[in-house]
Short mmCIF file of C-alpha atoms and ligand atoms in Angstrom, two decimals:
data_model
loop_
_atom_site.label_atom_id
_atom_site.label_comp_id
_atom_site.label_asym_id
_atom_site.label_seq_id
_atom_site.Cartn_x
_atom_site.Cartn_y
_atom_site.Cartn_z
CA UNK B 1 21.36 142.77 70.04
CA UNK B 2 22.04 139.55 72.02
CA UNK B 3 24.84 139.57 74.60
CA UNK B 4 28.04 137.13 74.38
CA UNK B 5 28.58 134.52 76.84
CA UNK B 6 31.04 131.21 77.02
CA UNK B 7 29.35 127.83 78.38
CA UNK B 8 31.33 125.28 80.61
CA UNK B 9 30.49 121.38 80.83
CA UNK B 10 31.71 119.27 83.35
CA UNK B 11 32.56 115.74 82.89
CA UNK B 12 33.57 113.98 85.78
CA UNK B 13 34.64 110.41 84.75
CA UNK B 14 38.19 109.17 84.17
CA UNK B 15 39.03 105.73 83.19
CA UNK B 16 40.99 105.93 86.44
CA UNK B 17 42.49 108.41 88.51
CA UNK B 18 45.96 110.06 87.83
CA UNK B 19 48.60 109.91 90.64
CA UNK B 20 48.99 113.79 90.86
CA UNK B 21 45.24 114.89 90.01
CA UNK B 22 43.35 116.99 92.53
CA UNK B 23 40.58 118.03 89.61
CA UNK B 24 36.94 117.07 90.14
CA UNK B 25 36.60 113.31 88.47
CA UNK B 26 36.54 110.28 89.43
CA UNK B 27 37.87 106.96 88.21
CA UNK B 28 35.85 103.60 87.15
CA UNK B 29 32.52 105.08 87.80
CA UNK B 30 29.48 102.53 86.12
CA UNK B 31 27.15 102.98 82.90
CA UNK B 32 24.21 103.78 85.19
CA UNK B 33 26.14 106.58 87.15
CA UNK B 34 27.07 108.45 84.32
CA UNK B 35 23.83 108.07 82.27
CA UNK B 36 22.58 109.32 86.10
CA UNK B 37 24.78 111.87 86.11
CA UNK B 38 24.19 113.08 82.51
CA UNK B 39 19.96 113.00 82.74
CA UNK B 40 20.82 115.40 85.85
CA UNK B 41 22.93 117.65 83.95
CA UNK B 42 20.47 117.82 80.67
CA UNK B 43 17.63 119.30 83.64
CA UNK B 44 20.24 121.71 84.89
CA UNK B 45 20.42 122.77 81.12
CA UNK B 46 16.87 123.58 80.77
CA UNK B 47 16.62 125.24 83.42
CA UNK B 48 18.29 128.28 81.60
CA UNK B 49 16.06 127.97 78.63
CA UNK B 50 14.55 131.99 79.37
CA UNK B 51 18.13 133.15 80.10
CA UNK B 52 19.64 131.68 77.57
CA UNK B 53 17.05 134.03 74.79
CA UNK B 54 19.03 136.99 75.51
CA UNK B 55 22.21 135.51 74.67
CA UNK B 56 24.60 134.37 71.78
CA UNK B 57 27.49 131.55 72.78
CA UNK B 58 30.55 132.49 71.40
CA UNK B 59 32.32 129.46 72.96
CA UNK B 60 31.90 126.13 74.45
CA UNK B 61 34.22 124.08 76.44
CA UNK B 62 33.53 120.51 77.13
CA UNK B 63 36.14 119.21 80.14
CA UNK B 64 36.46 117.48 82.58
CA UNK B 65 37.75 114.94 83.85
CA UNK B 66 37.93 113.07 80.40
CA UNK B 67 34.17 113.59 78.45
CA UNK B 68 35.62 111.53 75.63
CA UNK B 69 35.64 108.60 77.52
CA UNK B 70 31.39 109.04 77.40
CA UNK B 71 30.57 105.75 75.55
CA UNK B 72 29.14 106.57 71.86
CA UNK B 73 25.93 108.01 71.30
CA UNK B 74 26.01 110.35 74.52
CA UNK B 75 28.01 113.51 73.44
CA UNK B 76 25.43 113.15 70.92
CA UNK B 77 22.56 113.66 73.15
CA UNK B 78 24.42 116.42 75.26
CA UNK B 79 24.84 118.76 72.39
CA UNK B 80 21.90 118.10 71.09
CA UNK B 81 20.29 119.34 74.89
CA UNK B 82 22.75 122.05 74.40
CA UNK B 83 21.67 123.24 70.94
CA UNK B 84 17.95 123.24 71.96
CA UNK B 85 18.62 125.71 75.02
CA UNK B 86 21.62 128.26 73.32
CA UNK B 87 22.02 129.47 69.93
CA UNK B 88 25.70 129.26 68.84
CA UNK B 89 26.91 131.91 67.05
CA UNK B 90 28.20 131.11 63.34
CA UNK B 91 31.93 131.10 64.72
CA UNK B 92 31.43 129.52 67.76
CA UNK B 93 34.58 127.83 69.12
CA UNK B 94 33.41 124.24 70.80
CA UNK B 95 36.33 122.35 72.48
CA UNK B 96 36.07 119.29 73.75
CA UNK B 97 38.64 117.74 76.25
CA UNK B 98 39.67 114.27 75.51
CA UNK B 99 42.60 112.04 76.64
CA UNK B 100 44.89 109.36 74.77
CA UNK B 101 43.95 105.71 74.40
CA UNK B 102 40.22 106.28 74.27
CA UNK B 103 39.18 108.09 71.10
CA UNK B 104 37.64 106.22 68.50
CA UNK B 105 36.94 107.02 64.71
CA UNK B 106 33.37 106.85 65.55
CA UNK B 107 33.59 108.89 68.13
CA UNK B 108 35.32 111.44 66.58
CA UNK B 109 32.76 111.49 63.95
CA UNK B 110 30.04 111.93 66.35
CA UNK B 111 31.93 115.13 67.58
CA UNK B 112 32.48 116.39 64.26
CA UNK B 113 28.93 115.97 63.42
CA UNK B 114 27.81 117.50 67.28
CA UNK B 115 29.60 120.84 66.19
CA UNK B 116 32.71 119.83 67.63
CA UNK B 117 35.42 122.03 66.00
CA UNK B 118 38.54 122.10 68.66
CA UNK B 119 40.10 119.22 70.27
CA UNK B 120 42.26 119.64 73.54
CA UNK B 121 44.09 116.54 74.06
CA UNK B 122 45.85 115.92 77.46
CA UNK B 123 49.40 114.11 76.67
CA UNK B 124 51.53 115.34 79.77
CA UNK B 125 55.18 113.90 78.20
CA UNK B 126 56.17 111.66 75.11
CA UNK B 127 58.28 109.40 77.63
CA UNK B 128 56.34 106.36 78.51
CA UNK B 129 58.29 106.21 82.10
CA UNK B 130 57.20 109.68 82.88
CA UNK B 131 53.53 108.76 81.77
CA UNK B 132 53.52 105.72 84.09
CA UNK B 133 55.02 107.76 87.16
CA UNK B 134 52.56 110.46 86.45
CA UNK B 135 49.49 107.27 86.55
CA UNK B 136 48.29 107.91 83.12
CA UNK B 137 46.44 105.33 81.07
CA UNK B 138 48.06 105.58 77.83
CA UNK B 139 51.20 105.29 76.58
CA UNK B 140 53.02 107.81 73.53
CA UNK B 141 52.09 105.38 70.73
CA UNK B 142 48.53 105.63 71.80
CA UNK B 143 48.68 109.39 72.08
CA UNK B 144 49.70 109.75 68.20
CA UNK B 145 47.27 106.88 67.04
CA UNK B 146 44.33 109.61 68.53
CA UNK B 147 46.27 112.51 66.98
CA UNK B 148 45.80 111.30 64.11
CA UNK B 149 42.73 110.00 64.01
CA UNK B 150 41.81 113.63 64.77
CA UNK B 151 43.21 114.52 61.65
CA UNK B 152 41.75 111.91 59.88
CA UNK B 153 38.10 113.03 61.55
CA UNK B 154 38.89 116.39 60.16
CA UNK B 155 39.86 118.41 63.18
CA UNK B 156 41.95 121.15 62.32
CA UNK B 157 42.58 123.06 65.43
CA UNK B 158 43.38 120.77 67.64
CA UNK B 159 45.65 121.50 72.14
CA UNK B 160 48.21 119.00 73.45
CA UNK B 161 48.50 119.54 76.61
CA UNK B 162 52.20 119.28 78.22
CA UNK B 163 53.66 118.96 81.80
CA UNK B 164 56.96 119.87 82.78
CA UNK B 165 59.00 119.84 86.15
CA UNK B 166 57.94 116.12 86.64
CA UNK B 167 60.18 114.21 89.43
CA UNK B 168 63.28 112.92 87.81
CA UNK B 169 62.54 115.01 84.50
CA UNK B 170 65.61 115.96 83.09
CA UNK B 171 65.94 119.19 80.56
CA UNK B 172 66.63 116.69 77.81
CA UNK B 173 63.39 114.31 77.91
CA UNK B 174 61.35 117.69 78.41
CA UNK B 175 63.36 118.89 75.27
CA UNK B 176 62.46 115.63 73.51
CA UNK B 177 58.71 115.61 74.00
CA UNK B 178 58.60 119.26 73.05
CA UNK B 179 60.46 118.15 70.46
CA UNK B 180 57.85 115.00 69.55
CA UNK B 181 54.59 117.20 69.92
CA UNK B 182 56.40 120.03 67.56
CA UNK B 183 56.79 117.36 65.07
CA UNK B 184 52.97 116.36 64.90
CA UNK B 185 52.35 120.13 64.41
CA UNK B 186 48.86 121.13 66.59
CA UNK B 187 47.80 124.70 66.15
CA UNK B 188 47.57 125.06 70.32
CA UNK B 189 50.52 124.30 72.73
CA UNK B 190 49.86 124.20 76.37
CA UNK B 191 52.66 123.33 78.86
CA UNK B 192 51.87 123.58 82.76
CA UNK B 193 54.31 122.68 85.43
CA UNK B 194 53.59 119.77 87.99
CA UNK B 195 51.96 120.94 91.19
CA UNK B 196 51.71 119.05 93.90
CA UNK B 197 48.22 119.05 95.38
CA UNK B 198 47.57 117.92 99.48
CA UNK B 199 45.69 114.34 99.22
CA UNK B 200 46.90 113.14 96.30
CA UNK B 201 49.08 109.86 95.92
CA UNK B 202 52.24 112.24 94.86
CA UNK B 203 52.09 114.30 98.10
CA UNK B 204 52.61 111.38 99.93
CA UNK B 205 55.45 109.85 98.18
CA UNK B 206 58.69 111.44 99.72
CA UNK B 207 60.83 109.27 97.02
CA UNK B 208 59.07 111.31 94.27
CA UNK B 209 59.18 114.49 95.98
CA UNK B 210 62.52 114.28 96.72
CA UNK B 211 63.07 113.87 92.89
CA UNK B 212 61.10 116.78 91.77
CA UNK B 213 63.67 119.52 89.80
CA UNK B 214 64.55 122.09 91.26
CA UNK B 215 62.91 125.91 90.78
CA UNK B 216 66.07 127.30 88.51
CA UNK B 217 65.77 124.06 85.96
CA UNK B 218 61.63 124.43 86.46
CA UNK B 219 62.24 128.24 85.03
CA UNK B 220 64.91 126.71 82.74
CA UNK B 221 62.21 124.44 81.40
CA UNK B 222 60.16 127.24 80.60
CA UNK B 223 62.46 129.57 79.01
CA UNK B 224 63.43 126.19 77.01
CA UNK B 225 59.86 125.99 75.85
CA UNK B 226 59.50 129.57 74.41
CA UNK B 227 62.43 129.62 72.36
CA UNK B 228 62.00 126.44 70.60
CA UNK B 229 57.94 127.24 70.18
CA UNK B 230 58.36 130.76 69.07
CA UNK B 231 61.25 129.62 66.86
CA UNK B 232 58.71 126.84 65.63
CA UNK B 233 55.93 129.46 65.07
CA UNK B 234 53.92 129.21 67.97
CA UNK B 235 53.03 132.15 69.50
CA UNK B 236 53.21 132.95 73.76
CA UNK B 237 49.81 134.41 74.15
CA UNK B 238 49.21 133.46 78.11
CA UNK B 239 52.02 132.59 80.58
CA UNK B 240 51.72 128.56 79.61
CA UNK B 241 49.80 128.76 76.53
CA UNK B 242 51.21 128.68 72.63
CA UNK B 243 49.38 129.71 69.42
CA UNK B 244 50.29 129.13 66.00
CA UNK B 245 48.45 132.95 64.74
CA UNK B 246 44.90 132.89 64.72
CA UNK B 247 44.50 129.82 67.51
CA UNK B 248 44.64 131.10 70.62
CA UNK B 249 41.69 129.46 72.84
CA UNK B 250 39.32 131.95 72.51
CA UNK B 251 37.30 129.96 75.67
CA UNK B 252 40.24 130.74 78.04
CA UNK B 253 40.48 134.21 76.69
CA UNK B 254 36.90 135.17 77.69
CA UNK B 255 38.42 134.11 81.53
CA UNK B 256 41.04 136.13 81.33
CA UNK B 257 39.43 138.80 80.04
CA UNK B 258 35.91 139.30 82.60
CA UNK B 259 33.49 137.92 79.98
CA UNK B 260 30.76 136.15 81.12
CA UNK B 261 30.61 132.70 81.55
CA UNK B 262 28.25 129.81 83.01
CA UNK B 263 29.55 126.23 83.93
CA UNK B 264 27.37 123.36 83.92
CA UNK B 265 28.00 119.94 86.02
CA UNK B 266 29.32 118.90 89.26
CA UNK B 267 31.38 121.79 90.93
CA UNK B 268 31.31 124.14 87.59
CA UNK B 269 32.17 127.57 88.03
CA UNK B 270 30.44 130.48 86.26
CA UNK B 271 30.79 134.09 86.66
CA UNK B 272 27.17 135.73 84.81
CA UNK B 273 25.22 138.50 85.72
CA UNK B 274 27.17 140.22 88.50
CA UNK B 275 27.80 137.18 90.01
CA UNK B 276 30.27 134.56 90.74
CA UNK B 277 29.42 130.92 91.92
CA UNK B 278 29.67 127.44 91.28
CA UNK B 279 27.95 124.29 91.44
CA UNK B 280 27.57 122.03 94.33
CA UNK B 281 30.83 119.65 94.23
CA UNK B 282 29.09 116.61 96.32
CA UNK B 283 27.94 114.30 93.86
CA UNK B 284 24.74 113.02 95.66
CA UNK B 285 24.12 116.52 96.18
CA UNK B 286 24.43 117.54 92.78
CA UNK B 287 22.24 114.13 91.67
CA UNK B 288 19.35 114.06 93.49
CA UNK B 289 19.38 118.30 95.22
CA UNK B 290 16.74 120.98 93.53
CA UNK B 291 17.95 123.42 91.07
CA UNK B 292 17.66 126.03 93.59
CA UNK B 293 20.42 124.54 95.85
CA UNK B 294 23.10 124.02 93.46
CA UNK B 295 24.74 127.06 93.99
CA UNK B 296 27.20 127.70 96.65
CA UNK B 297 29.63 130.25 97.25
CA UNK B 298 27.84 133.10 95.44
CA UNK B 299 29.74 136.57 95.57
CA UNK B 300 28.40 139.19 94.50
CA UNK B 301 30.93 141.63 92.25
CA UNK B 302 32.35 144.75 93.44
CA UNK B 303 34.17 147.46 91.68
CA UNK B 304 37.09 146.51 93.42
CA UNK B 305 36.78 142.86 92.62
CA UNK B 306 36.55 143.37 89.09
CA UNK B 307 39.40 146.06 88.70
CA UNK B 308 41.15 143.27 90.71
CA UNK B 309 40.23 140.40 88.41
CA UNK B 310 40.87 142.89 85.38
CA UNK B 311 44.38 143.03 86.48
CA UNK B 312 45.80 139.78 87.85
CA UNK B 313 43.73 138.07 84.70
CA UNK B 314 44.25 140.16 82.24
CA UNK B 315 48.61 140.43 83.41
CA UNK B 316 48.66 136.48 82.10
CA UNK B 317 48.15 136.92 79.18
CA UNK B 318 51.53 138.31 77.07
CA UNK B 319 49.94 141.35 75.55
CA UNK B 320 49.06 142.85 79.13
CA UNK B 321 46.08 144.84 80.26
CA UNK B 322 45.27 147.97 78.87
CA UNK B 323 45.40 151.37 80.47
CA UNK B 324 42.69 153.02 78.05
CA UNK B 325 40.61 150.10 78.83
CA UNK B 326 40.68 150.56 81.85
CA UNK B 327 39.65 153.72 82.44
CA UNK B 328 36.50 153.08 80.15
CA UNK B 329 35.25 150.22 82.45
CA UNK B 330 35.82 151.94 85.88
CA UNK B 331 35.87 155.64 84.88
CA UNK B 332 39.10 156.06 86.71
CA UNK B 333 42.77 156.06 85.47
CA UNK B 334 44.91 152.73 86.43
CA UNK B 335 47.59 154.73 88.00
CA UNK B 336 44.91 156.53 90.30
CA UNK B 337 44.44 152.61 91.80
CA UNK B 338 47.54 151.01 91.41
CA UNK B 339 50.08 153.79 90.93
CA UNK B 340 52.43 152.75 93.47
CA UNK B 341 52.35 149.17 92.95
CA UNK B 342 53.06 149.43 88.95
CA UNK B 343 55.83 151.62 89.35
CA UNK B 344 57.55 149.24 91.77
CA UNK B 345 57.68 146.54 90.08
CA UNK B 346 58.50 148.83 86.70
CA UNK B 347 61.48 149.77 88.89
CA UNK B 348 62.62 146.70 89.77
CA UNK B 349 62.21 145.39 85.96
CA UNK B 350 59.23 142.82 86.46
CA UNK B 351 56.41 145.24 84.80
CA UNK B 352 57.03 147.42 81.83
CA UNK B 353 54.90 149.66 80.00
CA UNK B 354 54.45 148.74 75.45
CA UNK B 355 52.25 152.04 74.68
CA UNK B 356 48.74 151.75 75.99
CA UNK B 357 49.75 148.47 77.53
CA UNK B 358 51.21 147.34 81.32
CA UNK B 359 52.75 144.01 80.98
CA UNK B 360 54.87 141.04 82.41
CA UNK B 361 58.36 141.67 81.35
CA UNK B 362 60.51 137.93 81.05
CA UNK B 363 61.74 138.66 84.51
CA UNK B 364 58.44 139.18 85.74
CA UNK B 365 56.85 136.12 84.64
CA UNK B 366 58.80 134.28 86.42
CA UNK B 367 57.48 135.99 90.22
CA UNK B 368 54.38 136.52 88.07
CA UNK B 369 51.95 134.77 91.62
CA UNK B 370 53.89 137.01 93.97
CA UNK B 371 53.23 140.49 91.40
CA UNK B 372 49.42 139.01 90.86
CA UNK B 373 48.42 138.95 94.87
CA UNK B 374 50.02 142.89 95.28
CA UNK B 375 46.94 143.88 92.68
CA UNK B 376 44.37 142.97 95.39
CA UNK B 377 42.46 145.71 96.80
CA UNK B 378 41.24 146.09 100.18
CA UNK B 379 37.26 145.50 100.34
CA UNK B 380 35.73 148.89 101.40
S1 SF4 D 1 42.80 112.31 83.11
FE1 SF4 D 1 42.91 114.43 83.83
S2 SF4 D 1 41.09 114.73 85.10
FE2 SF4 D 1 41.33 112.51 84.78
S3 SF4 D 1 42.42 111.85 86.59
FE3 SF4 D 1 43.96 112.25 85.01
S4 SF4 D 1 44.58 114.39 85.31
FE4 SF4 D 1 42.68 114.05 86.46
#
């Protein structure tokens, strides 16, 4: 029987840079670059063309970056690179990242016809002043123009992506465009607070910084967003991400959960065979470097690094990590390993045990970075 595995794409290009983005994309790049760019990625591709016989792809997640701003015709020719390398299987979940303001009809038939069956669609707020502070290119108007073109192409699982704790953001306008994106109805929710990242525009702004709410409304914000989406029928299935049942991302899941996965493009990350690495992030590198050189920073798995990665992973998402699980994968009981740390925190009220299952209790979530880094093992 074949083995499962998840496949990455990386597109780099943005119709310009966002004030607060330290992801791996740049703005304004030419025709000829990204036609460059994409020729390089189709030979990285084939490259895998033995591996990829012993495997089925149960997902595929096309980000970036923003890959729907790839001018017609291109997604085209990068599935159909895809499809002659890796058989899908039947319920394979492809997602493809795209942002407001440039999603056509024609586009969206192109995906729809490439295999296409999950949109993620990057909104950030439904207040036009908050998308302008934040840099982005579109305004809210734009946003539900492409939302429902979506509809109209026949996507029916489609992400909006929200931010919250934005400088000067007020409970209320994050309550409104929860409020907004509730009303469209998307089967996936995703709502990540702002972080501030060293070198970008917002990190040097000390107006903006200085405007930036506070921790208590930030965990206000979030306790905000579960009522009103579980109340609405969305489901918490990871720390920031909402499901109506039946939608979580399945992509994301295989993360969280130690599947395998291999990431194509500039600075992708993949974690197959043992292994985890990821592409070369300098573009000229990446363009004109062998195949052989376009990994860096390959580490090799231990048992310790995956028991850690089992638990700090697998303690995002709401329904915990399994102690029966466990045990089958490392042939030793959790408690034997982490004994003392779990029943600390079960003390103290952040973890709590729901039958075979350790999890985050509400309390916990909110320290969740701090519990995370005290399930990492010393390297023997
Ligand atoms: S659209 Fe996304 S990837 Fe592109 S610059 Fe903005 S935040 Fe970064």
């Amino acid at each position: 029987m074949k083995k499962k595995i998840s496949l990455y794409i990386h597109i780099p290009f943005c119709v310009k840079k966002c004030d607060y983005c330290d992801f791996l994309s740049f703005g304004g790049c030419s025709e000829q670059e990204q036609k460059a760019y994409l020729t390089r990625l189709f030979r990285e591709m084939a490259c895998y063309q033995e591996v990829a016989k012993e495997y089925k792809v149960e997902s595929v997640f096309v980000g970036g970056g923003t890959p729907s701003m790839l001018q017609e015709g291109l997604m085209e020719q990068l599935f159909h690179q895809l499809y002659s390398v890796w058989e899908l299987a039947e319920d394979a979940e492809v997602t493809l990242e795209c942002n407001p303001g440039t999603l056509t009809a024609r586009k969206l038939a192109e995906y729809r016809t490439c295999g296409v069956n999950r949109l993620s669609i990057g909104l950030q707020s439904a207040n036009n002043e908050e998308l302008k502070l934040l840099g982005r290119i579109h305004n809210y108007d734009q946003f539900v123009a492409n939302f429902k073109l979506a509809r109209e192409a026949g996507f029916r699982n489609i992400n909006v992506d929200i931010m919250a704790a934005l400088p000067g953001q007020t409970q209320n306008s994050f309550g409104k465009t929860l409020a907004k994106v509730v009303d469209l109805q998307p089967e996936h929710i995703s709502v990540y607070s702002l972080i501030i990242e060293e070198g970008t525009p917002f990190a040097e702004n000390e107006e903006l910084l200085a405007s930036l709410p506070s921790e208590v409304m930030e965990r206000r914000m979030y306790k905000y967003t579960k009522t009103i989406l579980n109340s609405m029928g969305y489901d918490r299935y990871e720390i920031s991400n909402y499901a109506k049942p039946g939608y979580a991302c399945r992509h994301n899941q295989v993360y969280w959960t130690g599947g395998e996965y291999l990431g194509f493009g500039l600075g992708a990350a993949s974690y197959w065979n043992g292994m985890r690495f990821e592409n070369t992030k300098d573009w000229e590198e990446y363009l004109s470097g062998s195949d052989e050189n376009l990994r860096k920073n390959v580490i090799k798995d231990t048992k310790n690094s995956r028991m850690e990665e089992f638990m700090f992973l697998g303690l995002r998402m709401m329904q915990g990590v399994s102690k029966i699980e466990f045990e089958m994968r490392f042939g030793i009981p959790m408690t034997d390993i982490y004994g003392t740390v779990i029943q600390d925190y079960v003390e103290q009220g952040f973890l709590c045990w729901d039958g075979e299952y350790l999890k985050l209790t509400e309390a916990g979530i909110d320290v969740s970075n701090v519990i995370m880094a005290d399930f990492l093992l010393d390297e023997q």
